[in-house]
Coordinates of C-alpha atoms and ligand atoms in Angstrom, one line a residue:
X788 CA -43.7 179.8 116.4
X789 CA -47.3 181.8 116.6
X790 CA -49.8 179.3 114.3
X791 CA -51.6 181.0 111.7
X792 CA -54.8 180.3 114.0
X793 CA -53.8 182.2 116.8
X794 CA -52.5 185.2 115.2
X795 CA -55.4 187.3 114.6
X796 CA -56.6 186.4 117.7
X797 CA -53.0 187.3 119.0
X798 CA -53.1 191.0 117.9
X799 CA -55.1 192.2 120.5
X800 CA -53.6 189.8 123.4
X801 CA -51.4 192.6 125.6
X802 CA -54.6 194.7 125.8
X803 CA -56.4 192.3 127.8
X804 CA -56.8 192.4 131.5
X805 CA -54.8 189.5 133.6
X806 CA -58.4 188.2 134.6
X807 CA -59.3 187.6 130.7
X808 CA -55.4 186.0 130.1
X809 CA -56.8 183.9 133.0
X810 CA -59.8 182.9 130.6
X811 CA -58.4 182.4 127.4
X812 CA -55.3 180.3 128.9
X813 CA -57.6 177.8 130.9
X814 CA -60.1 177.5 127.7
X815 CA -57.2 176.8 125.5
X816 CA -58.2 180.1 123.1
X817 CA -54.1 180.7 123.3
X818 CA -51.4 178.6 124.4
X819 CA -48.6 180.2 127.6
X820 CA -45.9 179.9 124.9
X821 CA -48.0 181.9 122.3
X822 CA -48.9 184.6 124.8
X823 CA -45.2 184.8 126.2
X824 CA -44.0 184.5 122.6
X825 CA -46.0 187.8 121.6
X826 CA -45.3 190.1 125.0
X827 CA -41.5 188.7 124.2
X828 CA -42.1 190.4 120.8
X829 CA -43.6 193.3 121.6
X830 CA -40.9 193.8 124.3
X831 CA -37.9 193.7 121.7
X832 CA -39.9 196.2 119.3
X833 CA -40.9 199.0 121.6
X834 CA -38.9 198.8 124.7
X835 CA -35.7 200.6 123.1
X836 CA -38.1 203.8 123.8
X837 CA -38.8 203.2 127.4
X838 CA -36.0 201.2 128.7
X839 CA -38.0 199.4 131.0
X840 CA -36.4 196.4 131.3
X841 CA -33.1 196.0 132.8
X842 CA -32.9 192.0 131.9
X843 CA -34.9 189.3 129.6
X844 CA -35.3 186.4 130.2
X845 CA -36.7 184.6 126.8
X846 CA -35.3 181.0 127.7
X847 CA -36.4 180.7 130.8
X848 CA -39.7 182.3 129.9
X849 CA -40.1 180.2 127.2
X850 CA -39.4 176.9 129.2
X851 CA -41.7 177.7 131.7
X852 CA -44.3 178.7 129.3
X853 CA -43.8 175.4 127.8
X854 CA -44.3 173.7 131.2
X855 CA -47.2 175.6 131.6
X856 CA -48.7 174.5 128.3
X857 CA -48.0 170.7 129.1
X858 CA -50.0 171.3 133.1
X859 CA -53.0 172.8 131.3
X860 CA -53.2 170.3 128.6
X861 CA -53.4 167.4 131.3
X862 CA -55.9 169.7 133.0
X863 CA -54.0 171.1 136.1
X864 CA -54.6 174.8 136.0
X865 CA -53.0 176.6 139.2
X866 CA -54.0 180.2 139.9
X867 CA -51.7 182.2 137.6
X868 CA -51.0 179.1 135.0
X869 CA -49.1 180.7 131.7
X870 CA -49.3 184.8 133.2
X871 CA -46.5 186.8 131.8
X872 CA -45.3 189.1 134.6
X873 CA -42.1 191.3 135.0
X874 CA -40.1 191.2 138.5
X875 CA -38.6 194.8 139.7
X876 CA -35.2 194.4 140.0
X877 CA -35.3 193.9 143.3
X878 CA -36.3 191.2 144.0
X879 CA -33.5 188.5 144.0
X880 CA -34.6 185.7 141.6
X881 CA -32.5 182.2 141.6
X882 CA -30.1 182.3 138.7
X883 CA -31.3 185.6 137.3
X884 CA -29.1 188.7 137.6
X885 CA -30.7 191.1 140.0
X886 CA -29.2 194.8 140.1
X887 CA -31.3 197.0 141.9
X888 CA -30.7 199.5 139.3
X889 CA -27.1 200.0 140.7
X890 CA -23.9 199.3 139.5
X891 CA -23.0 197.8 143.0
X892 CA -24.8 194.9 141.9
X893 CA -24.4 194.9 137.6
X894 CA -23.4 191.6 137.9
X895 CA -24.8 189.9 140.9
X896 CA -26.7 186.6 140.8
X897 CA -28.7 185.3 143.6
X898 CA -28.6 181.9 144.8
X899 CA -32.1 182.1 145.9
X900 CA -35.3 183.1 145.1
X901 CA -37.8 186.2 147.1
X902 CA -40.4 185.0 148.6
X903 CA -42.6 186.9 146.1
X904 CA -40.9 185.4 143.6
X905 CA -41.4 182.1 145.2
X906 CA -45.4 182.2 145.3
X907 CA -45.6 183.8 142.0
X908 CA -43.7 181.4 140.4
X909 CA -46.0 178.8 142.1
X910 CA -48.7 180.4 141.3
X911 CA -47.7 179.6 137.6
X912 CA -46.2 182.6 136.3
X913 CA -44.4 183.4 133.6
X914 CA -41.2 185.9 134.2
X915 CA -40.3 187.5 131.1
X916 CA -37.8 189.6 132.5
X917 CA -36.5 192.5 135.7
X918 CA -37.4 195.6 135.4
X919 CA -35.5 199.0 135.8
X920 CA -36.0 201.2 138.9
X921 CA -33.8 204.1 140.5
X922 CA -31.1 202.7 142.3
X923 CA -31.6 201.0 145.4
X924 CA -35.3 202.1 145.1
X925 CA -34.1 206.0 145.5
X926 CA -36.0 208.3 143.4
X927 CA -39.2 209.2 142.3
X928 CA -38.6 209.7 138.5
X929 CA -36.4 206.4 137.5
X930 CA -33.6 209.0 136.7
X931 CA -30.8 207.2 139.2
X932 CA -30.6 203.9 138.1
X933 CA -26.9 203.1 136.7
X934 CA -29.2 201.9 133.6
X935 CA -30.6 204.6 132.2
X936 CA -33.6 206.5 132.7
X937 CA -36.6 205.0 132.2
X938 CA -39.5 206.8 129.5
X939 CA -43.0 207.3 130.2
X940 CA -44.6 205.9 127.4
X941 CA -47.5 208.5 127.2
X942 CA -44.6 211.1 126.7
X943 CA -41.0 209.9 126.2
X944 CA -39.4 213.4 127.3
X945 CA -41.7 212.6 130.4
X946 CA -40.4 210.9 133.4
X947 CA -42.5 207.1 134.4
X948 CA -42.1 207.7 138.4
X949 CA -39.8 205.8 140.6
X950 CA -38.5 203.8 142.0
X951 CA -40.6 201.1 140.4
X952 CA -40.7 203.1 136.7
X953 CA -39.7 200.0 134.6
X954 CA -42.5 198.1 136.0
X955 CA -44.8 200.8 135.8
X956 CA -44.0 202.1 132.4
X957 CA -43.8 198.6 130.8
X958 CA -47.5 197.7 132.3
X959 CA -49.0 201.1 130.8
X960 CA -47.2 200.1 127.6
X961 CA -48.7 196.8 127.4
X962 CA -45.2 195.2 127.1
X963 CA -46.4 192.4 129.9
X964 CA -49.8 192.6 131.7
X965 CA -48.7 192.7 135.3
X966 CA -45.7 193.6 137.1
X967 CA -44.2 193.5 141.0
X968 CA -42.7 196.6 142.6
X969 CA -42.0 198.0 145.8
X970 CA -43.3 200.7 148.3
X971 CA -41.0 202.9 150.3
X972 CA -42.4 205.9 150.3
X973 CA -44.5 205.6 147.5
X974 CA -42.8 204.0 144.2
X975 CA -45.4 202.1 143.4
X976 CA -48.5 204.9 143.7
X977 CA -46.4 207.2 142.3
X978 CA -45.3 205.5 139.2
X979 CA -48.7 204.8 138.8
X980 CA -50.2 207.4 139.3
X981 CA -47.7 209.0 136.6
X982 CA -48.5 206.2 134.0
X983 CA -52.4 206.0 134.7
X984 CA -52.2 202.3 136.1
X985 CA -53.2 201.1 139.5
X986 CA -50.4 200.4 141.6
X987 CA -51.6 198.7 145.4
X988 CA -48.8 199.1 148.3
X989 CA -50.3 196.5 151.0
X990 CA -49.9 196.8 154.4
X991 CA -46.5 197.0 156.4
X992 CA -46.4 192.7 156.9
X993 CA -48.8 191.9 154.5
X994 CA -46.2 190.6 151.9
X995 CA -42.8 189.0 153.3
X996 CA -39.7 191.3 152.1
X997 CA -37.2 188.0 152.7
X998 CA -35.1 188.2 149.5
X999 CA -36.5 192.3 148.6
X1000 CA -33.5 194.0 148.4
X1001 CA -33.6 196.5 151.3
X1002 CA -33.6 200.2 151.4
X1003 CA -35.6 201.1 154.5
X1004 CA -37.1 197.7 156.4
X1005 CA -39.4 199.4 158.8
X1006 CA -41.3 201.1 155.5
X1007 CA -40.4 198.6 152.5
X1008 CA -43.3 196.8 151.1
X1009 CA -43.4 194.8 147.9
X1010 CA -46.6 195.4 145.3
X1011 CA -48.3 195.1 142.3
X1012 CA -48.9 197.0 139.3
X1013 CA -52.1 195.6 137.0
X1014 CA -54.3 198.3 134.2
X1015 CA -57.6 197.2 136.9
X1016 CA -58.3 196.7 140.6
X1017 CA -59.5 193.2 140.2
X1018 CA -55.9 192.7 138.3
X1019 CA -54.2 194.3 141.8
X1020 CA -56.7 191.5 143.7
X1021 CA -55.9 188.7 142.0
X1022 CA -51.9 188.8 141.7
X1023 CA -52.1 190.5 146.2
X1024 CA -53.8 187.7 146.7
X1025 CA -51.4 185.2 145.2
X1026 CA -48.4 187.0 146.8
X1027 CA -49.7 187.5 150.8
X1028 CA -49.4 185.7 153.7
X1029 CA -47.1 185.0 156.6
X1030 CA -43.5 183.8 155.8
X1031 CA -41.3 182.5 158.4
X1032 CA -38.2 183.9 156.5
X1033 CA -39.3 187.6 157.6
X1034 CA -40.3 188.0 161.0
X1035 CA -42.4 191.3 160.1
X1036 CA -44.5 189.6 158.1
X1037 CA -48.1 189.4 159.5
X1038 CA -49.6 186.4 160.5
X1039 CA -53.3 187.5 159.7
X1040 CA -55.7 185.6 157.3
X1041 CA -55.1 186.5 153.9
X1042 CA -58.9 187.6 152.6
X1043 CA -60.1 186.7 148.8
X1044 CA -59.7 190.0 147.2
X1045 CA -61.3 189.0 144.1
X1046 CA -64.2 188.1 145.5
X1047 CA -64.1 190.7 147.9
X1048 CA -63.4 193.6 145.6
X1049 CA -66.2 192.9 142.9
X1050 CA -68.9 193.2 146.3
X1051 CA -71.3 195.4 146.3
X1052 CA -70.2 198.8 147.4
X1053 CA -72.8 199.6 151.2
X1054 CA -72.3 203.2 152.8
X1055 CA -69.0 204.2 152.8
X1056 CA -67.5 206.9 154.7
X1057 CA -64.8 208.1 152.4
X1058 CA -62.9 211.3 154.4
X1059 CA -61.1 213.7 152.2
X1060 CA -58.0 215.6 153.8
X1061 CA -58.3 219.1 153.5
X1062 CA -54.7 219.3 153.8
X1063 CA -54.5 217.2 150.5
X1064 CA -56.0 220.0 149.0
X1065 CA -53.7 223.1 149.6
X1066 CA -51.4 224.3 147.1
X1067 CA -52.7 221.4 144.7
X1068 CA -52.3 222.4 140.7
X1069 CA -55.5 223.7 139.2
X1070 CA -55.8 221.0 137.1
X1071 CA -55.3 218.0 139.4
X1072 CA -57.9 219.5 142.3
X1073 CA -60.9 219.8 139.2
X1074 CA -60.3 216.5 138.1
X1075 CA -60.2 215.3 141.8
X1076 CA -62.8 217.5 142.6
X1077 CA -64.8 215.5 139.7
X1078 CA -63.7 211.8 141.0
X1079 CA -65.6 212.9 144.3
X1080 CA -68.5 213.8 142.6
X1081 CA -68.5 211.0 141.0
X1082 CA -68.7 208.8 144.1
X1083 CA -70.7 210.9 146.2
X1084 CA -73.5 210.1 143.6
X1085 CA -73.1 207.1 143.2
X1086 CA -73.2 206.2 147.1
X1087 CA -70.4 207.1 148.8
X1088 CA -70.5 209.5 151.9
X1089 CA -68.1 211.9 151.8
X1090 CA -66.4 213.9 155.0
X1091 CA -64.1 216.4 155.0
X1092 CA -61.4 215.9 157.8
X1093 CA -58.3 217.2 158.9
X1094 CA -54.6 215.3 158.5
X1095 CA -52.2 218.0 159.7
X1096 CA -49.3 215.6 160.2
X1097 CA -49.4 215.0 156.7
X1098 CA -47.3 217.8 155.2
X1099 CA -44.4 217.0 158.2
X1100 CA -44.2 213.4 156.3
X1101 CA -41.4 214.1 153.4
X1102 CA -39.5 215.6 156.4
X1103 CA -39.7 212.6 159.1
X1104 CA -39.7 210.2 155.7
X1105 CA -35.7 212.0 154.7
X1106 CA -34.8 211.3 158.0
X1107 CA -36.0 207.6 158.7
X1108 CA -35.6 206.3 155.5
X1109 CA -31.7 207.6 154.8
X1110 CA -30.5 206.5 158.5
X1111 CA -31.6 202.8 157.6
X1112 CA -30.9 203.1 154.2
X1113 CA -27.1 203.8 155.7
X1114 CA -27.2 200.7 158.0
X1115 CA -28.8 198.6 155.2
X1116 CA -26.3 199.4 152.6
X1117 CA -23.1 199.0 154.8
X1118 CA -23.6 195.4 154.0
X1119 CA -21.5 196.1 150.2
X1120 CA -18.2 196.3 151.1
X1121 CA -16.3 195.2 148.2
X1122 CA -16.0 191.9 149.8
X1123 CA -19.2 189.6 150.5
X1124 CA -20.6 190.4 147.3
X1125 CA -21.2 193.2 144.5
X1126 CA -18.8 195.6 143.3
X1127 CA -14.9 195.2 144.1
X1128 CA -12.5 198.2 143.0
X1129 CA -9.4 196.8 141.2
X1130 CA -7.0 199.2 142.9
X1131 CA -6.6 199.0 146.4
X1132 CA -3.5 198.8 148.0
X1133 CA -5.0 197.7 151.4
X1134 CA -8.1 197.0 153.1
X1135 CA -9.3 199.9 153.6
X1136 CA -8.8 201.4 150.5
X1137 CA -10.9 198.8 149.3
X1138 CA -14.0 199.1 151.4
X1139 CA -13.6 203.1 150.6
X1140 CA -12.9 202.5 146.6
X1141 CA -15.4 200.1 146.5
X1142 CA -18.3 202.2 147.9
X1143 CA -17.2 205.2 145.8
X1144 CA -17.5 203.4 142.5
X1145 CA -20.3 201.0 143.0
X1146 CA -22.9 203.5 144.1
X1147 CA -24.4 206.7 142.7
X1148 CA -24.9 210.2 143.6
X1149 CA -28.3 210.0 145.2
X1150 CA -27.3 206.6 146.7
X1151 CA -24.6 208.5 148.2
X1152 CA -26.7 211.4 149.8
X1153 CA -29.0 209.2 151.2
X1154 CA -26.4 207.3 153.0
X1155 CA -24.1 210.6 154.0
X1156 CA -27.7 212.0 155.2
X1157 CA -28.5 208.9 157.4
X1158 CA -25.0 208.1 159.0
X1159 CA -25.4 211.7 160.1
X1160 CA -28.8 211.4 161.8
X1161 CA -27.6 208.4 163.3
X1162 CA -24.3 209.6 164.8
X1163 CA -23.7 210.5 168.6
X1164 CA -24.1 214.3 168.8
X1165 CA -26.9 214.1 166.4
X1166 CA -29.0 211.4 167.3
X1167 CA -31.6 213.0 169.5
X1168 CA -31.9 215.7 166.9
X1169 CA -33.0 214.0 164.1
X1170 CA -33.7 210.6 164.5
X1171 CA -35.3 210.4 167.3
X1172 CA -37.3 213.8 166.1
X1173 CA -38.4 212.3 163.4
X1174 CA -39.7 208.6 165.4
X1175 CA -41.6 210.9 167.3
X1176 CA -43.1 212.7 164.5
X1177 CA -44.2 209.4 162.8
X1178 CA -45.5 208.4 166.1
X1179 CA -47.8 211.4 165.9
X1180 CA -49.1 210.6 162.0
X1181 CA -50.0 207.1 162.9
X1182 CA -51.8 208.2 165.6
X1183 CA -53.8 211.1 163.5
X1184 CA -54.8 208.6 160.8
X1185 CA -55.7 206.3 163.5
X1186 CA -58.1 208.6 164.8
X1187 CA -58.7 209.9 161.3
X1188 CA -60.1 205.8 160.4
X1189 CA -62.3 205.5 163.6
X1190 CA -64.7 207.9 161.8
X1191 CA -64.2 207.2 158.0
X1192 CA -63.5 203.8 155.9
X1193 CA -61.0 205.0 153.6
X1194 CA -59.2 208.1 153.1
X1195 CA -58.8 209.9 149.1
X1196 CA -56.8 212.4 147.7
X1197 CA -54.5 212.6 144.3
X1198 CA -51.6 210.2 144.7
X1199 CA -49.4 213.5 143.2
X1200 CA -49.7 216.9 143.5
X1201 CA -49.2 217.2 139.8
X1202 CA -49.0 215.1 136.6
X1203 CA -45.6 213.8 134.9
X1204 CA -42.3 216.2 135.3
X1205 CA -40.0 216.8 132.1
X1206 CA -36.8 214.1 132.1
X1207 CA -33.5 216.5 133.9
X1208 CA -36.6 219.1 135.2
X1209 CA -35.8 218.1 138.9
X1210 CA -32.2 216.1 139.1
X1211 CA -30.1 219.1 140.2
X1212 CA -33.1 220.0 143.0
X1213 CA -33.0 217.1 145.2
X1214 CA -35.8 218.8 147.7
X1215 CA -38.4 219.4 144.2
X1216 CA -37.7 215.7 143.7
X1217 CA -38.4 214.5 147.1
X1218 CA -41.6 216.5 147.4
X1219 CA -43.1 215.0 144.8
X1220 CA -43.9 212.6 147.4
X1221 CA -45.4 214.8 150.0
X1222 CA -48.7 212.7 149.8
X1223 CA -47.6 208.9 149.7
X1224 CA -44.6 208.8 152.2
X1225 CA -47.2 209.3 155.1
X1226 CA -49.1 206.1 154.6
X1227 CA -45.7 204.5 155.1
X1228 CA -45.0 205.6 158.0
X1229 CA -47.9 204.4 159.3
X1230 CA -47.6 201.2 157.7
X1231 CA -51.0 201.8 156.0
X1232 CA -52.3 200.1 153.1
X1233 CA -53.0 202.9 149.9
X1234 CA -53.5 202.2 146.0
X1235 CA -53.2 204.5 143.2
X1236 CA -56.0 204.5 140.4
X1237 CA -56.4 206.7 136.8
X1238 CA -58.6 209.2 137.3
X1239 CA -57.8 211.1 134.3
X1240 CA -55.4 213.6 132.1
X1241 CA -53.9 217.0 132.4
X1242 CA -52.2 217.6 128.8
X1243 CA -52.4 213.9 128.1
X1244 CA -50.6 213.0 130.9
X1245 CA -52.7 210.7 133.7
X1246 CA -53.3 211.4 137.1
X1247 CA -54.0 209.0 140.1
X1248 CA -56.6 208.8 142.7
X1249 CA -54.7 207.6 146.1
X1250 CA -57.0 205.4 148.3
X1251 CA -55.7 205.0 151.7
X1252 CA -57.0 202.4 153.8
X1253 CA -56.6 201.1 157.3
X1254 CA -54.6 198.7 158.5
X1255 CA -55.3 195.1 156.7
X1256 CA -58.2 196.8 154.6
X1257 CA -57.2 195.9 151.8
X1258 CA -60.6 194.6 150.2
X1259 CA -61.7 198.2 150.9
X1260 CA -59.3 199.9 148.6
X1261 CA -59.8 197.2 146.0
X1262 CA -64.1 197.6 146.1
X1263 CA -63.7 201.3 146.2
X1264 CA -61.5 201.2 143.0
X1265 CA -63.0 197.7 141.2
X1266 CA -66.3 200.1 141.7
X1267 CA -64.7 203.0 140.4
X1268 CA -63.4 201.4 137.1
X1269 CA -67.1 200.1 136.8
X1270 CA -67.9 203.9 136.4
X1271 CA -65.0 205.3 134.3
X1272 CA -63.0 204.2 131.7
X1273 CA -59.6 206.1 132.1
X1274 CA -57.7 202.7 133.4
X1275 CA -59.0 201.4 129.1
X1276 CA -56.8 204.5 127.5
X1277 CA -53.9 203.8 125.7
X1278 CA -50.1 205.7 125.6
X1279 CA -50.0 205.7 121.5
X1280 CA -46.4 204.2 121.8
X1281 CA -48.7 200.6 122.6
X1282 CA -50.1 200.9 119.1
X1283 CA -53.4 199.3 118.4
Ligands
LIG527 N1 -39.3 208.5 146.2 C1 -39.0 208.1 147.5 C2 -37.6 208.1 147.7 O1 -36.9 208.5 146.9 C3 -39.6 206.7 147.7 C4 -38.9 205.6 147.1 C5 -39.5 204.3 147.3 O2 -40.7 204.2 147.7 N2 -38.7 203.2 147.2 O3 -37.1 207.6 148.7

């Protein structure tokens, strides 16, 4: 129950920033039960629009508010204490149905929690609920996911992004403040970018993937979505750092973003693809064209270089990315765990039944796509084609970073699609992608920030860093946000 003291003061709660929560939850202005209690609310009265969430967890959420409440009262205040967050669904969470948008796994619980979970939790979180996403993470407009598709609350006929659209959407709708996703080949940018949030993809290692349900393990990375850059540094920060459960993750000193990110912005190079410039939409390039201005003025030295790998990247991505996908997914057989048909008549009919009705179309592609690439006569072809081509991008933006800091470009090549406008054209829908599944390859860090509208719909600004340079992505955006206010605008569906 919300006091009569608390609810003007509540009205206005989802539009802060996680870094004011922060404020007002350690100086007692709001209690974590009061603050859960109102993004519960405001979940249950707009979310029928978006379909954001896949699964709420109000009793949990509630306990651990109430936890929370009882810490800070005694005076222990832990990083995160009372901050209502949504999990992408996922991420397997103890107790908690996680689905990964797919039938396969409608009604799988996991004894175990991710390890980003883990240190969120921790950290003092507050999980209000999963969040839809295109199934297994495959998609780029959270139009595969065996739960609907997900709205983009600037414009509900509009598509949020994907994979990570439920987390996306729900952040730019100020249903919860913060939300985790995860990075493939660009599902957190690009829902970002679509729902003018920031969105930060780490580095390949920086954030353990032990209990992140796995699509592609040599480019899955798990996120966060936030309205501000010092948002991003605050919750990358709470979720970084070597785990011993994933032997990829890196053992390298995990850096104070938010101190890092709010420092003073000295000479830096920023280069500017002139690949990411061809065949751009009018629109997009002016506004980009504008966000460069912008930072050349205010410091920044901008050089114009050349990344001509990075138009091959969709094509080496569809290749690496479906061949693991295939080995990854063999794992749901009808048998360990997830869907079982209820007509087979031996074993094999049940492994076949199994697959056929537990996964989608797309899922279906992908894995008919990889177990191709990967097979005897067609190995050398494809596969090991497409290695040799990711070889060559890391190597261009390696040489690319020894004479800039970071690299910029839109995160899209154009705003929000139409829901339906690319489902039948598979290729339309992958290319959508053509400037984030690079940085994957290369296992490069990159964040998406607003950098303005075309027909009310936002656009992103992608900041690509090198490896581990993290703090550089976040100053060049916390800076940014000092000077523009697009990351402050509000979908109408938020209300007030
Ligand atoms: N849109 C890309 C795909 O469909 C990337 C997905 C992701 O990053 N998970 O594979």
């Amino acid at each position: 129950m919300v006091t009569i003291k608390y609810q003007k003061l509540l009205i206005n709660m989802h539009n802060k920033t996680v870094s004011e929560l922060q404020e007002d939850l350690k100086n007692k202005k709001v209690s974590s039960v009061e603050l859960t209690q109102h993004f519960l609310d405001r979940i249950k009265k707009i979310d029928s629009e978006l379909n954001s969430f896949i699964t709420i967890t109000e009793d949990e959420a509630i306990k651990k508010a109430k936890l929370i409440d009882k810490e800070i009262s005694k005076g222990t205040v832990r990083a995160l204490s009372g901050i209502p967050i949504a999990q992408k669904d996922i991420f397997c969470t103890k107790g908690i149905k996680t689905t990964c948008g797919s039938k396969m796994l409608e009604n799988f619980i996991s004894p175990y929690d991710a390890t980003v979970v883990q240190k969120l939790n921790e950290s003092g979180v507050v999980v209000v609920g999963k969040t839809n996403m295109d199934e297994f993470a495959m998609g780029s407009s959270n139009e595969t996911s065996y739960f609907g598709d997900v709205k983009n609350p600037w414009h509900t006929d509009y598509v949020p992004g994907g994979s990570s659209g439920g987390s996306a959407a729900s952040v730019a709708a100020r249903l919860i403040p913060c939300s985790t996703g995860t990075d493939t080949g660009g599902s957190i940018r690009q829902p970002a970018s679509l729902t003018g949030i920031c969105g930060i993809k780490p580095t390949y290692g920086r954030v353990s993937r032990y209990g992140m349900i796995a699509f592609a393990s040599s480019l899955d990375q798990a996120g966060i979505f936030t309205r501000t850059a010092k948002d991003c540094a605050i919750l990358l920060k709470e979720i970084s750092g070597y785990d011993s459960k994933d032997s990829t993750s890196s053992r390298m000193e995990v850096p104070d973003y938010v101190n890092e990110c709010s420092r003073k912005l000295e000479s830096l190079t920023v280069g500017i693809p002139k690949e990411f410039m061809q065949g751009l939409d009018g629109d997009v390039k002016s506004t980009f064209e504008d966000t460069i201005k912008l930072l050349e003025s205010s410091g920044c030295k901008i050089k114009n270089i050349n990344l001509k790998t990075s138009r091959l990247g969709v094509s080496a991505y569809q290749v690496v990315a479906p061949a693991e996908c295939s080995s990854n997914l063999s794992r749901y057989d009808g048998i360990r765990f997830g869907h079982r048909t209820n007509n087979a008549e031996n074993i094999e009919e049940l492994y076949k039944k199994s697959r056929s009705e537990g996964f989608g179309d797309e899922v279906k592609r992908r894995i008919l796509i990889g177990t191709y690439a990967l097979s005897a006569g067609y190995y050398d072809a494809y596969y090991l084609k497409a290695q040799k081509l990711r070889q060559l991008i890391s190597n261009e933006f390696a040489e690319a970073f020894s004479s800039v800091d970071l690299i910029l470009g839109p995160t899209t090549p154009d705003s929000a699609f139409k829901l339906g406008e690319k489902t039948n054209d598979p290729i339309a829908m992958y290319l959508s992608d053509v400037f984030t599944v690079s940085t994957n390859l290369a296992g490069l860090p990159a964040m998406s920030v607003p950098m303005g509208f075309k027909n009310n719909l936002p656009l992103g600004l992608q900041i690509i860093g090198n490896h581990f340079d993290e703090s550089k992505i976040l100053q060049l955006a916390y800076h940014y946000q000092q000077l523009t206010d697009w990351h402050t605008m509000k979908p109408d569906i938020s209300g007030e």
